[in-house]
Amino acid sequence: MKTTAHRDELLSTIVLDPTLHPVIDDLAGLERLVPVAPGETESLAIFRNQLPGLLALRGRGQAHTEQVRRLILLLAREKGQVERWIDVANALTVLTNASNLALLLLPARSEDDVWAREQFGRNLLRHARRNGDGEDIALARRAIGDLPPRPVHLALPTGANAVAEMIETMARRVGALQPKPQDETEPRAPRAWALEQADSLKAYFADAPDLAGLLGDAQQVLTLVDGLRGFAEPDAMTLDAIEGGLILAYAKLIRVALWPARYYDDVSAKTAARDLVRTRDTDPDHLGALWEIAFGQGETVAGQSNRFLNIDEIG
């Protein structure tokens, strides 16, 4: 993916893709993984066990961040293009945040997953230390959880097989962190987007999700989770369903937090979601922290224009 602007590149001369593609972010994309099953418990358990790997999430988050940087560089050359491209920037921002938050929401189930989460976690904490205050650092720590200490000395492999495995692992990870825009491989699958798909990105941002509907869906899932938690001796499927239900519910709640409020119904949904999350003191702490981070990101987008409503200013 092209990540930086060439010296002669201009926004006014970028060749745009004329086809409107459906844009799916990594939180919304989880919906397609919820299967039809004989019962809700079984459905959530299956969902839990077919969640995506984290390496691709990290790659898409990084790719969209780099497209935002590219756009900023190009807008500096053509300041008159800001209004035309602002919602492309907004779309890429939501996509970036959705990927990064999903990365911390989903479980790590492989060495690649652990590596991707640790890499992003350290970057997030570093950013909080450089640009935030004590509350921001504490929030980042809650969202990330415990990070393994960095080894003082890295032992390089010596055997031929070990060296080959190390090179293969590095190549796989570097490749995953450099996704290229391409046609969907399956319906409603998240993918990487570039400025050349500006019209698709604008359409994605214009077609905001129903925040009240997402909140209602999350409440239904959490009600089921709370019921399953009441089992005295839950079996493996029930435990998987509880974890899957929490992931699905918080994916919906985080989407409520991430999108800027456009109408007063959105304000009500975001306020109710905030109140709900704050009462869920038996849920894992990092879930609430992820919601709070998402809420702040949504408020940042809302603060750019009078098209949107800032929750705290209204409340």
Tab-separated table of N, CA, C and O in Angstrom, residues 147-230:
chain	number	residue	atom	x	y	z
A	147	LEU	N	1.967	-6.421	30.050
A	147	LEU	CA	2.879	-6.670	28.938
A	147	LEU	C	4.093	-7.430	29.454
A	147	LEU	O	4.607	-7.112	30.525
A	148	PRO	N	4.564	-8.410	28.704
A	148	PRO	CA	5.756	-9.134	29.155
A	148	PRO	C	6.967	-8.213	29.137
A	148	PRO	O	7.086	-7.336	28.272
A	149	PRO	N	7.858	-8.356	30.095
A	149	PRO	CA	9.060	-7.517	30.100
A	149	PRO	C	9.932	-7.831	28.892
A	149	PRO	O	10.008	-8.972	28.443
A	150	ARG	N	10.554	-6.816	28.380
A	150	ARG	CA	11.464	-7.038	27.249
A	150	ARG	C	12.723	-7.748	27.748
A	150	ARG	O	13.290	-7.362	28.764
A	151	PRO	N	13.174	-8.780	27.049
A	151	PRO	CA	14.408	-9.452	27.457
A	151	PRO	C	15.604	-8.515	27.329
A	151	PRO	O	15.675	-7.716	26.391
A	152	VAL	N	16.497	-8.598	28.294
A	152	VAL	CA	17.686	-7.739	28.256
A	152	VAL	C	18.555	-8.090	27.056
A	152	VAL	O	19.070	-7.225	26.355
A	153	HIS	N	18.709	-9.357	26.790
A	153	HIS	CA	19.499	-9.797	25.639
A	153	HIS	C	18.658	-10.751	24.807
A	153	HIS	O	18.058	-11.690	25.338
A	154	LEU	N	18.575	-10.483	23.520
A	154	LEU	CA	17.832	-11.353	22.618
A	154	LEU	C	18.774	-12.424	22.087
A	154	LEU	O	19.786	-12.109	21.455
A	155	ALA	N	18.449	-13.670	22.343
A	155	ALA	CA	19.296	-14.767	21.862
A	155	ALA	C	18.942	-15.082	20.427
A	155	ALA	O	17.819	-15.476	20.121
A	156	LEU	N	19.874	-14.877	19.527
A	156	LEU	CA	19.641	-15.172	18.116
A	156	LEU	C	19.781	-16.679	17.877
A	156	LEU	O	20.636	-17.331	18.479
A	157	PRO	N	18.938	-17.230	17.011
A	157	PRO	CA	19.043	-18.661	16.730
A	157	PRO	C	20.359	-18.976	16.030
A	157	PRO	O	20.911	-18.145	15.291
A	158	THR	N	20.835	-20.166	16.265
A	158	THR	CA	22.111	-20.573	15.661
A	158	THR	C	21.945	-21.701	14.652
A	158	THR	O	22.654	-21.755	13.654
A	159	GLY	N	21.027	-22.613	14.886
A	159	GLY	CA	20.836	-23.720	13.957
A	159	GLY	C	20.178	-23.269	12.676
A	159	GLY	O	19.429	-22.285	12.640
A	160	ALA	N	20.425	-23.994	11.586
A	160	ALA	CA	19.877	-23.632	10.280
A	160	ALA	C	18.351	-23.630	10.293
A	160	ALA	O	17.702	-22.721	9.751
A	161	ASN	N	17.761	-24.634	10.918
A	161	ASN	CA	16.304	-24.702	10.958
A	161	ASN	C	15.716	-23.546	11.757
A	161	ASN	O	14.694	-22.960	11.380
A	162	ALA	N	16.372	-23.223	12.867
A	162	ALA	CA	15.884	-22.129	13.700
A	162	ALA	C	15.997	-20.787	12.983
A	162	ALA	O	15.107	-19.933	13.076
A	163	VAL	N	17.093	-20.598	12.248
A	163	VAL	CA	17.266	-19.361	11.480
A	163	VAL	C	16.212	-19.260	10.387
A	163	VAL	O	15.608	-18.205	10.170
A	164	ALA	N	15.966	-20.371	9.702
A	164	ALA	CA	14.959	-20.377	8.639
A	164	ALA	C	13.574	-20.062	9.201
A	164	ALA	O	12.789	-19.314	8.602
A	165	GLU	N	13.268	-20.617	10.368
A	165	GLU	CA	11.967	-20.368	10.996
A	165	GLU	C	11.845	-18.905	11.395
A	165	GLU	O	10.779	-18.293	11.232
A	166	MET	N	12.934	-18.319	11.913
A	166	MET	CA	12.908	-16.914	12.291
A	166	MET	C	12.652	-16.027	11.073
A	166	MET	O	11.844	-15.096	11.109
A	167	ILE	N	13.319	-16.311	9.970
A	167	ILE	CA	13.149	-15.513	8.749
A	167	ILE	C	11.733	-15.636	8.218
A	167	ILE	O	11.103	-14.644	7.809
A	168	GLU	N	11.200	-16.855	8.247
A	168	GLU	CA	9.832	-17.075	7.780
A	168	GLU	C	8.828	-16.313	8.643
A	168	GLU	O	7.887	-15.691	8.134
A	169	THR	N	9.050	-16.340	9.947
A	169	THR	CA	8.154	-15.625	10.863
A	169	THR	C	8.213	-14.121	10.610
A	169	THR	O	7.172	-13.447	10.543
A	170	MET	N	9.418	-13.585	10.459
A	170	MET	CA	9.564	-12.151	10.205
A	170	MET	C	8.906	-11.755	8.895
A	170	MET	O	8.224	-10.729	8.813
A	171	ALA	N	9.096	-12.566	7.865
A	171	ALA	CA	8.506	-12.264	6.557
A	171	ALA	C	6.981	-12.285	6.628
A	171	ALA	O	6.300	-11.424	6.057
A	172	ARG	N	6.433	-13.264	7.354
A	172	ARG	CA	4.976	-13.363	7.489
A	172	ARG	C	4.423	-12.142	8.214
A	172	ARG	O	3.403	-11.573	7.805
A	173	ARG	N	5.096	-11.733	9.262
A	173	ARG	CA	4.594	-10.609	10.041
A	173	ARG	C	4.731	-9.295	9.286
A	173	ARG	O	3.811	-8.469	9.286
A	174	VAL	N	5.851	-9.102	8.633
A	174	VAL	CA	6.032	-7.875	7.847
A	174	VAL	C	5.017	-7.820	6.716
A	174	VAL	O	4.421	-6.779	6.430
A	175	GLY	N	4.785	-8.949	6.074
A	175	GLY	CA	3.802	-8.983	5.003
A	175	GLY	C	2.411	-8.659	5.495
A	175	GLY	O	1.650	-7.928	4.844
A	176	ALA	N	2.047	-9.169	6.659
A	176	ALA	CA	0.720	-8.909	7.215
A	176	ALA	C	0.551	-7.452	7.600
A	176	ALA	O	-0.568	-6.925	7.596
A	177	LEU	N	1.644	-6.774	7.930
A	177	LEU	CA	1.565	-5.369	8.325
A	177	LEU	C	1.599	-4.425	7.132
A	177	LEU	O	1.585	-3.205	7.308
A	178	GLN	N	1.614	-4.981	5.934
A	178	GLN	CA	1.615	-4.153	4.730
A	178	GLN	C	0.535	-4.621	3.761
A	178	GLN	O	0.807	-4.981	2.617
A	179	PRO	N	-0.719	-4.651	4.200
A	179	PRO	CA	-1.799	-5.106	3.314
A	179	PRO	C	-2.034	-4.125	2.183
A	179	PRO	O	-1.815	-2.920	2.338
A	180	LYS	N	-2.486	-4.633	1.064
A	180	LYS	CA	-2.763	-3.791	-0.092
A	180	LYS	C	-4.258	-3.792	-0.387
A	180	LYS	O	-4.923	-4.812	-0.244
A	181	PRO	N	-4.792	-2.639	-0.797
A	181	PRO	CA	-6.201	-2.612	-1.178
A	181	PRO	C	-6.453	-3.611	-2.300
A	181	PRO	O	-5.720	-3.670	-3.273
A	182	GLN	N	-7.479	-4.401	-2.154
A	182	GLN	CA	-7.814	-5.382	-3.184
A	182	GLN	C	-9.289	-5.718	-3.060
A	182	GLN	O	-9.952	-5.356	-2.099
A	183	ASP	N	-9.819	-6.417	-4.059
A	183	ASP	CA	-11.224	-6.792	-4.022
A	183	ASP	C	-11.483	-7.719	-2.842
A	183	ASP	O	-10.606	-8.459	-2.415
A	184	GLU	N	-12.710	-7.651	-2.333
A	184	GLU	CA	-13.078	-8.516	-1.215
A	184	GLU	C	-12.904	-9.973	-1.598
A	184	GLU	O	-13.246	-10.397	-2.700
A	185	THR	N	-12.382	-10.741	-0.681
A	185	THR	CA	-12.270	-12.171	-0.913
A	185	THR	C	-13.521	-12.898	-0.458
A	185	THR	O	-13.783	-14.013	-0.872
A	186	GLU	N	-14.302	-12.283	0.411
A	186	GLU	CA	-15.566	-12.846	0.869
A	186	GLU	C	-16.479	-11.705	1.277
A	186	GLU	O	-16.022	-10.612	1.616
A	187	PRO	N	-17.801	-11.928	1.228
A	187	PRO	CA	-18.741	-10.834	1.529
A	187	PRO	C	-18.551	-10.284	2.938
A	187	PRO	O	-18.317	-11.023	3.884
A	188	ARG	N	-18.657	-8.969	3.041
A	188	ARG	CA	-18.607	-8.254	4.318
A	188	ARG	C	-17.342	-8.529	5.107
A	188	ARG	O	-17.344	-8.552	6.338
A	189	ALA	N	-16.252	-8.762	4.404
A	189	ALA	CA	-14.964	-8.984	5.062
A	189	ALA	C	-14.193	-7.669	5.131
A	189	ALA	O	-14.103	-6.944	4.137
A	190	PRO	N	-13.630	-7.325	6.287
A	190	PRO	CA	-12.799	-6.118	6.370
A	190	PRO	C	-11.590	-6.226	5.444
A	190	PRO	O	-11.083	-7.324	5.194
A	191	ARG	N	-11.129	-5.079	4.965
A	191	ARG	CA	-9.949	-5.028	4.112
A	191	ARG	C	-9.285	-3.667	4.283
A	191	ARG	O	-9.789	-2.810	5.003
A	192	ALA	N	-8.160	-3.493	3.658
A	192	ALA	CA	-7.454	-2.208	3.717
A	192	ALA	C	-7.955	-1.297	2.605
A	192	ALA	O	-8.246	-1.746	1.497
A	193	TRP	N	-8.024	-0.006	2.912
A	193	TRP	CA	-8.509	0.991	1.953
A	193	TRP	C	-7.481	2.095	1.791
A	193	TRP	O	-6.722	2.401	2.704
A	194	ALA	N	-7.491	2.709	0.618
A	194	ALA	CA	-6.560	3.794	0.318
A	194	ALA	C	-7.333	5.022	-0.149
A	194	ALA	O	-8.546	4.958	-0.390
A	195	LEU	N	-6.641	6.142	-0.314
A	195	LEU	CA	-7.288	7.375	-0.747
A	195	LEU	C	-7.962	7.221	-2.103
A	195	LEU	O	-8.927	7.926	-2.402
A	196	GLU	N	-7.459	6.298	-2.906
A	196	GLU	CA	-8.047	6.086	-4.230
A	196	GLU	C	-9.490	5.592	-4.150
A	196	GLU	O	-10.249	5.713	-5.103
A	197	GLN	N	-9.889	5.031	-3.007
A	197	GLN	CA	-11.283	4.615	-2.815
A	197	GLN	C	-12.056	5.670	-2.014
A	197	GLN	O	-12.906	5.357	-1.181
A	198	ALA	N	-11.776	6.936	-2.298
A	198	ALA	CA	-12.354	8.039	-1.529
A	198	ALA	C	-13.878	7.999	-1.522
A	198	ALA	O	-14.511	8.234	-0.487
A	199	ASP	N	-14.498	7.726	-2.659
A	199	ASP	CA	-15.961	7.736	-2.711
A	199	ASP	C	-16.562	6.641	-1.843
A	199	ASP	O	-17.593	6.842	-1.187
A	200	SER	N	-15.935	5.482	-1.823
A	200	SER	CA	-16.415	4.398	-0.967
A	200	SER	C	-16.261	4.768	0.500
A	200	SER	O	-17.135	4.475	1.336
A	201	LEU	N	-15.146	5.412	0.841
A	201	LEU	CA	-14.911	5.818	2.225
A	201	LEU	C	-15.904	6.891	2.665
A	201	LEU	O	-16.415	6.856	3.790
A	202	LYS	N	-16.210	7.823	1.783
A	202	LYS	CA	-17.207	8.844	2.116
A	202	LYS	C	-18.576	8.207	2.352
A	202	LYS	O	-19.297	8.584	3.275
A	203	ALA	N	-18.939	7.256	1.506
A	203	ALA	CA	-20.233	6.582	1.647
A	203	ALA	C	-20.301	5.816	2.965
A	203	ALA	O	-21.340	5.785	3.636
A	204	TYR	N	-19.192	5.204	3.342
A	204	TYR	CA	-19.127	4.476	4.624
A	204	TYR	C	-19.371	5.422	5.788
A	204	TYR	O	-20.158	5.119	6.704
A	205	PHE	N	-18.721	6.578	5.778
A	205	PHE	CA	-18.877	7.509	6.899
A	205	PHE	C	-20.262	8.133	6.907
A	205	PHE	O	-20.821	8.400	7.981
A	206	ALA	N	-20.837	8.350	5.727
A	206	ALA	CA	-22.179	8.933	5.660
A	206	ALA	C	-23.240	7.962	6.169
A	206	ALA	O	-24.250	8.373	6.749
A	207	ASP	N	-23.017	6.677	5.954
A	207	ASP	CA	-23.989	5.652	6.347
A	207	ASP	C	-23.666	5.148	7.749
A	207	ASP	O	-23.321	3.987	7.959
A	208	ALA	N	-23.808	6.030	8.726
A	208	ALA	CA	-23.466	5.686	10.111
A	208	ALA	C	-24.403	4.608	10.629
A	208	ALA	O	-25.574	4.535	10.243
A	209	PRO	N	-23.921	3.748	11.512
A	209	PRO	CA	-24.788	2.708	12.066
A	209	PRO	C	-25.851	3.297	12.988
A	209	PRO	O	-25.730	4.423	13.477
A	210	ASP	N	-26.883	2.527	13.219
A	210	ASP	CA	-27.953	2.889	14.150
A	210	ASP	C	-27.426	2.673	15.568
A	210	ASP	O	-27.364	1.537	16.049
A	211	LEU	N	-27.039	3.734	16.230
A	211	LEU	CA	-26.415	3.602	17.542
A	211	LEU	C	-27.381	3.047	18.581
A	211	LEU	O	-26.995	2.228	19.417
A	212	ALA	N	-28.627	3.465	18.528
A	212	ALA	CA	-29.612	2.937	19.470
A	212	ALA	C	-29.844	1.446	19.227
A	212	ALA	O	-29.999	0.664	20.181
A	213	GLY	N	-29.843	1.043	17.963
A	213	GLY	CA	-30.003	-0.370	17.645
A	213	GLY	C	-28.830	-1.202	18.140
A	213	GLY	O	-29.022	-2.314	18.669
A	214	LEU	N	-27.620	-0.675	17.979
A	214	LEU	CA	-26.441	-1.379	18.487
A	214	LEU	C	-26.501	-1.527	20.005
A	214	LEU	O	-26.170	-2.588	20.556
A	215	LEU	N	-26.923	-0.477	20.676
A	215	LEU	CA	-27.039	-0.533	22.127
A	215	LEU	C	-28.045	-1.598	22.544
A	215	LEU	O	-27.791	-2.403	23.453
A	216	GLY	N	-29.190	-1.623	21.893
A	216	GLY	CA	-30.196	-2.622	22.222
A	216	GLY	C	-29.711	-4.037	21.994
A	216	GLY	O	-29.959	-4.942	22.818
A	217	ASP	N	-29.001	-4.241	20.880
A	217	ASP	CA	-28.446	-5.567	20.600
A	217	ASP	C	-27.448	-5.980	21.682
A	217	ASP	O	-27.430	-7.130	22.130
A	218	ALA	N	-26.594	-5.030	22.088
A	218	ALA	CA	-25.594	-5.327	23.119
A	218	ALA	C	-26.273	-5.685	24.437
A	218	ALA	O	-25.840	-6.611	25.146
A	219	GLN	N	-27.325	-4.973	24.781
A	219	GLN	CA	-28.031	-5.254	26.027
A	219	GLN	C	-28.617	-6.668	26.017
A	219	GLN	O	-28.587	-7.373	27.037
A	220	GLN	N	-29.147	-7.086	24.876
A	220	GLN	CA	-29.705	-8.438	24.775
A	220	GLN	C	-28.630	-9.491	24.988
A	220	GLN	O	-28.841	-10.489	25.692
A	221	VAL	N	-27.464	-9.285	24.374
A	221	VAL	CA	-26.377	-10.254	24.522
A	221	VAL	C	-25.894	-10.292	25.967
A	221	VAL	O	-25.629	-11.366	26.524
A	222	LEU	N	-25.772	-9.124	26.591
A	222	LEU	CA	-25.300	-9.083	27.974
A	222	LEU	C	-26.303	-9.744	28.925
A	222	LEU	O	-25.899	-10.361	29.924
A	223	THR	N	-27.576	-9.636	28.628
A	223	THR	CA	-28.579	-10.325	29.440
A	223	THR	C	-28.377	-11.835	29.372
A	223	THR	O	-28.450	-12.546	30.388
A	224	LEU	N	-28.090	-12.333	28.176
A	224	LEU	CA	-27.814	-13.762	28.009
A	224	LEU	C	-26.542	-14.157	28.758
A	224	LEU	O	-26.500	-15.189	29.448
A	225	VAL	N	-25.503	-13.338	28.645
A	225	VAL	CA	-24.245	-13.611	29.344
A	225	VAL	C	-24.471	-13.677	30.845
A	225	VAL	O	-23.969	-14.588	31.532
A	226	ASP	N	-25.215	-12.734	31.380
A	226	ASP	CA	-25.456	-12.713	32.817
A	226	ASP	C	-26.220	-13.955	33.264
A	226	ASP	O	-25.979	-14.485	34.362
A	227	GLY	N	-27.130	-14.435	32.425
A	227	GLY	CA	-27.834	-15.661	32.746
A	227	GLY	C	-26.909	-16.865	32.774
A	227	GLY	O	-26.997	-17.718	33.671
A	228	LEU	N	-25.985	-16.929	31.811
A	228	LEU	CA	-25.042	-18.043	31.760
A	228	LEU	C	-24.080	-18.014	32.940
A	228	LEU	O	-23.628	-19.062	33.423
A	229	ARG	N	-23.769	-16.833	33.420
A	229	ARG	CA	-22.870	-16.716	34.565
A	229	ARG	C	-23.483	-17.287	35.841
A	229	ARG	O	-22.775	-17.561	36.809
A	230	GLY	N	-24.792	-17.459	35.830
A	230	GLY	CA	-25.444	-17.986	37.014
A	230	GLY	C	-25.357	-19.491	37.151
A	230	GLY	O	-25.768	-20.044	38.181
